[in-house]
PDB file of C-alpha atoms in Angstrom:
ATOM      1  CA  MET A   1       0.000   0.000   0.000  1.00  0.00           C
ATOM      2  CA  THR A   2       1.471   3.338  -1.053  1.00  0.00           C
ATOM      3  CA  ARG A   3       1.737   5.952   1.691  1.00  0.00           C
ATOM      4  CA  LEU A   4       0.492   9.331   0.525  1.00  0.00           C
ATOM      5  CA  ALA A   5       2.878  12.178   1.262  1.00  0.00           C
ATOM      6  CA  PRO A   6       1.639  15.380   2.895  1.00  0.00           C
ATOM      7  CA  ASP A   7       1.168  18.340   0.549  1.00  0.00           C
ATOM      8  CA  LEU A   8      -0.043  21.940   0.573  1.00  0.00           C
ATOM      9  CA  SER A   9      -3.706  21.218  -0.214  1.00  0.00           C
ATOM     10  CA  PHE A  10      -4.999  22.470   3.133  1.00  0.00           C
ATOM     11  CA  GLU A  11      -2.728  25.508   3.023  1.00  0.00           C
ATOM     12  CA  ARG A  12      -3.868  26.396  -0.506  1.00  0.00           C
ATOM     13  CA  ALA A  13      -7.511  26.001   0.467  1.00  0.00           C
ATOM     14  CA  ALA A  14      -6.978  28.449   3.333  1.00  0.00           C
ATOM     15  CA  GLN A  15      -5.239  30.862   0.961  1.00  0.00           C
ATOM     16  CA  ALA A  16      -8.179  30.622  -1.427  1.00  0.00           C
ATOM     17  CA  ARG A  17     -10.393  31.765   1.450  1.00  0.00           C
ATOM     18  CA  GLY A  18      -8.176  34.817   1.984  1.00  0.00           C
ATOM     19  CA  SER A  19      -5.577  33.730   4.511  1.00  0.00           C
ATOM     20  CA  THR A  20      -2.000  34.882   3.911  1.00  0.00           C
ATOM     21  CA  CYS A  21      -0.008  33.542   6.886  1.00  0.00           C
ATOM     22  CA  ILE A  22      -0.732  29.916   7.719  1.00  0.00           C
ATOM     23  CA  ALA A  23       0.819  27.911  10.542  1.00  0.00           C
ATOM     24  CA  GLY A  24       0.785  24.180  11.087  1.00  0.00           C
ATOM     25  CA  VAL A  25       0.619  22.950  14.669  1.00  0.00           C
ATOM     26  CA  ASP A  26       1.237  19.527  16.186  1.00  0.00           C
ATOM     27  CA  GLU A  27       2.136  18.058  19.552  1.00  0.00           C
ATOM     28  CA  VAL A  28       4.199  15.123  20.727  1.00  0.00           C
ATOM     29  CA  GLY A  29       4.031  13.325  24.046  1.00  0.00           C
ATOM     30  CA  ARG A  30       0.418  12.587  24.887  1.00  0.00           C
ATOM     31  CA  GLY A  31       1.065   8.885  25.507  1.00  0.00           C
ATOM     32  CA  PRO A  32       4.235   8.809  27.647  1.00  0.00           C
ATOM     33  CA  LEU A  33       4.167   8.252  31.391  1.00  0.00           C
ATOM     34  CA  CYS A  34       6.619  11.061  32.050  1.00  0.00           C
ATOM     35  CA  GLY A  35       8.033  14.292  30.717  1.00  0.00           C
ATOM     36  CA  PRO A  36       6.284  17.318  29.223  1.00  0.00           C
ATOM     37  CA  VAL A  37       3.949  17.404  26.271  1.00  0.00           C
ATOM     38  CA  THR A  38       5.645  19.425  23.524  1.00  0.00           C
ATOM     39  CA  ALA A  39       4.027  21.395  20.710  1.00  0.00           C
ATOM     40  CA  ALA A  40       5.444  23.165  17.686  1.00  0.00           C
ATOM     41  CA  ALA A  41       4.002  25.773  15.369  1.00  0.00           C
ATOM     42  CA  VAL A  42       5.587  26.189  11.942  1.00  0.00           C
ATOM     43  CA  ILE A  43       5.056  28.688   9.139  1.00  0.00           C
ATOM     44  CA  LEU A  44       6.754  27.343   6.028  1.00  0.00           C
ATOM     45  CA  ASP A  45       8.522  29.549   3.493  1.00  0.00           C
ATOM     46  CA  PRO A  46       6.829  28.504   0.210  1.00  0.00           C
ATOM     47  CA  GLY A  47      10.046  29.169  -1.688  1.00  0.00           C
ATOM     48  CA  HIS A  48      12.217  27.095   0.637  1.00  0.00           C
ATOM     49  CA  ILE A  49      10.428  23.950   1.769  1.00  0.00           C
ATOM     50  CA  PRO A  50      12.900  21.172   2.657  1.00  0.00           C
ATOM     51  CA  ALA A  51      12.453  17.985   0.643  1.00  0.00           C
ATOM     52  CA  GLY A  52      11.296  14.877   2.461  1.00  0.00           C
ATOM     53  CA  ILE A  53       8.959  16.365   5.060  1.00  0.00           C
ATOM     54  CA  GLY A  54       6.537  13.739   6.329  1.00  0.00           C
ATOM     55  CA  ASP A  55       4.831  12.402   9.416  1.00  0.00           C
ATOM     56  CA  SER A  56       7.578  12.397  12.053  1.00  0.00           C
ATOM     57  CA  LYS A  57       6.572   8.911  13.224  1.00  0.00           C
ATOM     58  CA  ALA A  58       7.311   7.507   9.761  1.00  0.00           C
ATOM     59  CA  LEU A  59      10.784   9.055   9.480  1.00  0.00           C
ATOM     60  CA  SER A  60      14.088   7.723  10.773  1.00  0.00           C
ATOM     61  CA  ALA A  61      15.755   9.610  13.603  1.00  0.00           C
ATOM     62  CA  ALA A  62      18.555  10.705  11.274  1.00  0.00           C
ATOM     63  CA  LYS A  63      16.099  12.098   8.734  1.00  0.00           C
ATOM     64  CA  ARG A  64      14.149  13.910  11.430  1.00  0.00           C
ATOM     65  CA  GLU A  65      17.353  15.536  12.662  1.00  0.00           C
ATOM     66  CA  ARG A  66      18.277  16.663   9.146  1.00  0.00           C
ATOM     67  CA  LEU A  67      14.810  18.073   8.481  1.00  0.00           C
ATOM     68  CA  PHE A  68      14.800  19.742  11.894  1.00  0.00           C
ATOM     69  CA  ALA A  69      18.005  21.591  11.039  1.00  0.00           C
ATOM     70  CA  ASP A  70      16.658  22.561   7.608  1.00  0.00           C
ATOM     71  CA  LEU A  71      13.344  23.804   9.013  1.00  0.00           C
ATOM     72  CA  MET A  72      15.059  25.871  11.691  1.00  0.00           C
ATOM     73  CA  GLN A  73      16.944  27.628   8.887  1.00  0.00           C
ATOM     74  CA  THR A  74      14.061  28.147   6.451  1.00  0.00           C
ATOM     75  CA  ALA A  75      10.790  28.367   8.405  1.00  0.00           C
ATOM     76  CA  GLN A  76       9.254  30.378  11.230  1.00  0.00           C
ATOM     77  CA  VAL A  77       9.298  27.975  14.179  1.00  0.00           C
ATOM     78  CA  SER A  78       8.044  28.141  17.764  1.00  0.00           C
ATOM     79  CA  VAL A  79       8.167  25.362  20.361  1.00  0.00           C
ATOM     80  CA  ALA A  80       6.355  25.272  23.693  1.00  0.00           C
ATOM     81  CA  HIS A  81       5.526  22.781  26.427  1.00  0.00           C
ATOM     82  CA  ALA A  82       3.048  21.923  29.126  1.00  0.00           C
ATOM     83  CA  SER A  83       4.662  20.570  32.265  1.00  0.00           C
ATOM     84  CA  VAL A  84       4.003  17.344  34.141  1.00  0.00           C
ATOM     85  CA  ALA A  85       2.231  19.378  36.836  1.00  0.00           C
ATOM     86  CA  GLU A  86      -0.002  20.974  34.212  1.00  0.00           C
ATOM     87  CA  ILE A  87      -0.740  17.580  32.654  1.00  0.00           C
ATOM     88  CA  ASP A  88      -1.765  16.184  36.041  1.00  0.00           C
ATOM     89  CA  SER A  89      -3.844  19.273  36.829  1.00  0.00           C
ATOM     90  CA  LEU A  90      -5.579  19.857  33.490  1.00  0.00           C
ATOM     91  CA  ASN A  91      -5.566  16.345  31.919  1.00  0.00           C
ATOM     92  CA  ILE A  92      -3.467  15.442  28.900  1.00  0.00           C
ATOM     93  CA  LEU A  93      -5.848  16.772  26.240  1.00  0.00           C
ATOM     94  CA  HIS A  94      -6.121  20.227  27.752  1.00  0.00           C
ATOM     95  CA  ALA A  95      -2.397  20.316  28.519  1.00  0.00           C
ATOM     96  CA  SER A  96      -1.677  19.426  24.885  1.00  0.00           C
ATOM     97  CA  HIS A  97      -3.915  22.264  23.742  1.00  0.00           C
ATOM     98  CA  LEU A  98      -2.196  24.633  26.171  1.00  0.00           C
ATOM     99  CA  ALA A  99       1.185  23.719  24.675  1.00  0.00           C
ATOM    100  CA  MET A 100      -0.224  24.333  21.188  1.00  0.00           C
ATOM    101  CA  GLU A 101      -1.586  27.739  22.210  1.00  0.00           C
ATOM    102  CA  ARG A 102       1.803  28.673  23.663  1.00  0.00           C
ATOM    103  CA  ALA A 103       3.613  27.554  20.511  1.00  0.00           C
ATOM    104  CA  ILE A 104       1.342  29.663  18.297  1.00  0.00           C
ATOM    105  CA  ALA A 105       1.745  32.668  20.594  1.00  0.00           C
ATOM    106  CA  GLY A 106       5.522  32.314  20.344  1.00  0.00           C
ATOM    107  CA  LEU A 107       5.704  32.722  16.579  1.00  0.00           C
ATOM    108  CA  ALA A 108       7.501  35.852  15.399  1.00  0.00           C
ATOM    109  CA  LEU A 109       4.908  36.209  12.645  1.00  0.00           C
ATOM    110  CA  ARG A 110       1.279  36.275  13.689  1.00  0.00           C
ATOM    111  CA  PRO A 111      -0.660  33.694  11.643  1.00  0.00           C
ATOM    112  CA  ASP A 112      -4.119  34.485  10.345  1.00  0.00           C
ATOM    113  CA  PHE A 113      -4.989  30.789   9.966  1.00  0.00           C
ATOM    114  CA  VAL A 114      -3.837  27.691  11.820  1.00  0.00           C
ATOM    115  CA  LEU A 115      -3.953  24.035  10.790  1.00  0.00           C
ATOM    116  CA  VAL A 116      -4.078  21.843  13.899  1.00  0.00           C
ATOM    117  CA  ASP A 117      -3.415  18.118  13.990  1.00  0.00           C
ATOM    118  CA  GLY A 118      -6.315  16.185  15.511  1.00  0.00           C
ATOM    119  CA  ASN A 119     -10.084  16.364  15.702  1.00  0.00           C
ATOM    120  CA  ARG A 120     -10.446  19.163  18.266  1.00  0.00           C
ATOM    121  CA  LEU A 121      -9.216  22.740  18.322  1.00  0.00           C
ATOM    122  CA  PRO A 122      -7.669  24.443  21.352  1.00  0.00           C
ATOM    123  CA  ARG A 123     -10.059  26.977  22.855  1.00  0.00           C
ATOM    124  CA  ASN A 124      -7.831  30.036  22.944  1.00  0.00           C
ATOM    125  CA  LEU A 125      -6.553  30.465  19.411  1.00  0.00           C
ATOM    126  CA  PRO A 126      -5.715  33.941  18.073  1.00  0.00           C
ATOM    127  CA  CYS A 127      -7.178  33.338  14.620  1.00  0.00           C
ATOM    128  CA  ALA A 128      -9.343  31.072  12.481  1.00  0.00           C
ATOM    129  CA  ALA A 129      -8.302  27.433  12.449  1.00  0.00           C
ATOM    130  CA  GLU A 130      -9.060  23.987  11.089  1.00  0.00           C
ATOM    131  CA  ALA A 131      -8.573  20.645  12.814  1.00  0.00           C
ATOM    132  CA  VAL A 132      -7.124  18.012  10.474  1.00  0.00           C
ATOM    133  CA  VAL A 133      -7.377  14.371  11.541  1.00  0.00           C
ATOM    134  CA  LYS A 134      -4.051  12.640  10.861  1.00  0.00           C
ATOM    135  CA  GLY A 135      -2.854  16.050   9.731  1.00  0.00           C
ATOM    136  CA  ASP A 136       0.825  15.129  10.035  1.00  0.00           C
ATOM    137  CA  ALA A 137       0.283  12.741   7.098  1.00  0.00           C
ATOM    138  CA  LYS A 138      -1.751  15.249   5.047  1.00  0.00           C
ATOM    139  CA  SER A 139      -0.457  18.792   5.544  1.00  0.00           C
ATOM    140  CA  LEU A 140       3.161  19.812   5.006  1.00  0.00           C
ATOM    141  CA  SER A 141       2.885  22.525   7.652  1.00  0.00           C
ATOM    142  CA  ILE A 142       1.552  20.120  10.271  1.00  0.00           C
ATOM    143  CA  ALA A 143       4.111  17.471   9.294  1.00  0.00           C
ATOM    144  CA  ALA A 144       6.881  20.045   9.720  1.00  0.00           C
ATOM    145  CA  ALA A 145       5.513  20.891  13.167  1.00  0.00           C
ATOM    146  CA  SER A 146       5.432  17.203  14.085  1.00  0.00           C
ATOM    147  CA  ILE A 147       9.121  16.858  13.195  1.00  0.00           C
ATOM    148  CA  ILE A 148      10.133  19.900  15.232  1.00  0.00           C
ATOM    149  CA  ALA A 149       8.103  18.817  18.266  1.00  0.00           C
ATOM    150  CA  LYS A 150       9.373  15.238  18.211  1.00  0.00           C
ATOM    151  CA  VAL A 151      13.049  16.149  17.881  1.00  0.00           C
ATOM    152  CA  VAL A 152      12.831  18.703  20.692  1.00  0.00           C
ATOM    153  CA  ARG A 153      10.950  16.365  23.035  1.00  0.00           C
ATOM    154  CA  ASP A 154      13.227  13.404  22.278  1.00  0.00           C
ATOM    155  CA  ARG A 155      16.220  15.564  23.200  1.00  0.00           C
ATOM    156  CA  ILE A 156      14.544  16.537  26.476  1.00  0.00           C
ATOM    157  CA  MET A 157      13.977  12.876  27.313  1.00  0.00           C
ATOM    158  CA  VAL A 158      17.618  12.010  26.537  1.00  0.00           C
ATOM    159  CA  ASP A 159      18.691  14.732  28.976  1.00  0.00           C
ATOM    160  CA  LEU A 160      16.272  13.474  31.635  1.00  0.00           C
ATOM    161  CA  ALA A 161      17.542   9.919  31.093  1.00  0.00           C
ATOM    162  CA  GLN A 162      21.014  11.056  32.136  1.00  0.00           C
ATOM    163  CA  GLN A 163      19.560  12.442  35.370  1.00  0.00           C
ATOM    164  CA  HIS A 164      17.444   9.338  36.009  1.00  0.00           C
ATOM    165  CA  PRO A 165      19.195   6.310  34.496  1.00  0.00           C
ATOM    166  CA  GLY A 166      17.501   2.946  34.307  1.00  0.00           C
ATOM    167  CA  TYR A 167      14.144   3.890  32.823  1.00  0.00           C
ATOM    168  CA  GLY A 168      15.330   3.802  29.209  1.00  0.00           C
ATOM    169  CA  TRP A 169      13.961   7.242  28.379  1.00  0.00           C
ATOM    170  CA  GLU A 170      16.725   7.774  25.814  1.00  0.00           C
ATOM    171  CA  ARG A 171      15.150   4.865  23.901  1.00  0.00           C
ATOM    172  CA  ASN A 172      11.464   4.912  24.817  1.00  0.00           C
ATOM    173  CA  ALA A 173      10.963   8.692  25.234  1.00  0.00           C
ATOM    174  CA  GLY A 174       8.887   7.954  28.318  1.00  0.00           C
ATOM    175  CA  TYR A 175       6.326   5.699  26.644  1.00  0.00           C
ATOM    176  CA  PRO A 176       5.095   2.696  28.691  1.00  0.00           C
ATOM    177  CA  THR A 177       7.423   0.101  27.219  1.00  0.00           C
ATOM    178  CA  LYS A 178       8.227  -3.120  29.023  1.00  0.00           C
ATOM    179  CA  ASP A 179      11.559  -1.807  30.298  1.00  0.00           C
ATOM    180  CA  HIS A 180      10.025   1.445  31.490  1.00  0.00           C
ATOM    181  CA  LEU A 181       7.240  -0.329  33.388  1.00  0.00           C
ATOM    182  CA  ALA A 182       9.762  -2.705  34.967  1.00  0.00           C
ATOM    183  CA  ALA A 183      11.914   0.237  36.061  1.00  0.00           C
ATOM    184  CA  LEU A 184       8.888   1.932  37.609  1.00  0.00           C
ATOM    185  CA  LEU A 185       8.408  -1.123  39.805  1.00  0.00           C
ATOM    186  CA  ASN A 186      12.083  -1.542  40.626  1.00  0.00           C
ATOM    187  CA  LEU A 187      13.279   2.051  40.875  1.00  0.00           C
ATOM    188  CA  GLY A 188      10.098   3.902  41.749  1.00  0.00           C
ATOM    189  CA  VAL A 189       8.425   7.077  40.557  1.00  0.00           C
ATOM    190  CA  THR A 190      10.500  10.149  39.641  1.00  0.00           C
ATOM    191  CA  PRO A 191       9.423  13.802  39.828  1.00  0.00           C
ATOM    192  CA  HIS A 192       9.054  13.686  36.038  1.00  0.00           C
ATOM    193  CA  HIS A 193       6.381  10.975  36.050  1.00  0.00           C
ATOM    194  CA  ARG A 194       2.757  11.900  35.437  1.00  0.00           C
ATOM    195  CA  ARG A 195       0.919  10.933  38.589  1.00  0.00           C
ATOM    196  CA  SER A 196      -2.492  11.057  36.917  1.00  0.00           C
ATOM    197  CA  PHE A 197      -1.517   8.266  34.504  1.00  0.00           C
ATOM    198  CA  LYS A 198      -2.732   4.851  35.630  1.00  0.00           C
ATOM    199  CA  PRO A 199       0.552   2.858  35.821  1.00  0.00           C
ATOM    200  CA  VAL A 200       2.198   5.628  37.859  1.00  0.00           C
ATOM    201  CA  HIS A 201      -0.869   6.200  40.019  1.00  0.00           C
ATOM    202  CA  ASN A 202      -1.120   2.482  40.760  1.00  0.00           C
ATOM    203  CA  ILE A 203       2.463   2.287  41.977  1.00  0.00           C
ATOM    204  CA  LEU A 204       2.121   5.373  44.145  1.00  0.00           C
ATOM    205  CA  TYR A 205      -0.904   3.870  45.824  1.00  0.00           C
ATOM    206  CA  GLN A 206       0.641   0.408  46.167  1.00  0.00           C
ATOM    207  CA  ALA A 207      -1.724  -1.186  43.681  1.00  0.00           C
ATOM    208  CA  PRO A 208      -0.389  -3.997  41.487  1.00  0.00           C
ATOM    209  CA  LEU A 209       0.750  -2.869  38.057  1.00  0.00           C
ATOM    210  CA  VAL A 210      -1.462  -4.539  35.504  1.00  0.00           C
ATOM    211  CA  SER A 211      -1.854  -3.930  31.813  1.00  0.00           C
ATOM    212  CA  ASP A 212      -5.241  -3.163  30.335  1.00  0.00           C
TER     213      ASP A 212
END
């Protein structure tokens, strides 16, 4: 089955409706048991779009790093986060939207239209917007944002892994892999773990760790 590459169809449709500055927005880190949720907002330069942009999950780490460097040179980029405390307080969906809102607010250029990955829009957007389901596989702007967000968050998790060895965060980025779950049982909960997430909550309250 051939994988369709993202293109500028959604961006061109927004331009046809009168928009002139369009940002793509995506987040990374909703599923992990620890670390922040990270969002990126990207406004591509139509004359300098790096070749090979795609859904960050479908790209090799080396290709993501190359595209990250290219995008930082050619596009308007803003990255923002929501903390573990905010995730536990707001829930992961609202924390993800908060990170997206912060990323958009951090752009040097103010967009007049935003393409957001997912099926729901953050509440506090500064302009018109469209939610695009599986947008990182459809829109070049969203795909670019997914690459930026993933590279930045992966680097954060590598740094945290050096502070808290044994959990494998440099490999699993905080997702609930077998080695991460085993380390939670053996080493305990760190300040970077999300206490509202079931496996962490269960350990804190002495419940047996069971998979769904």
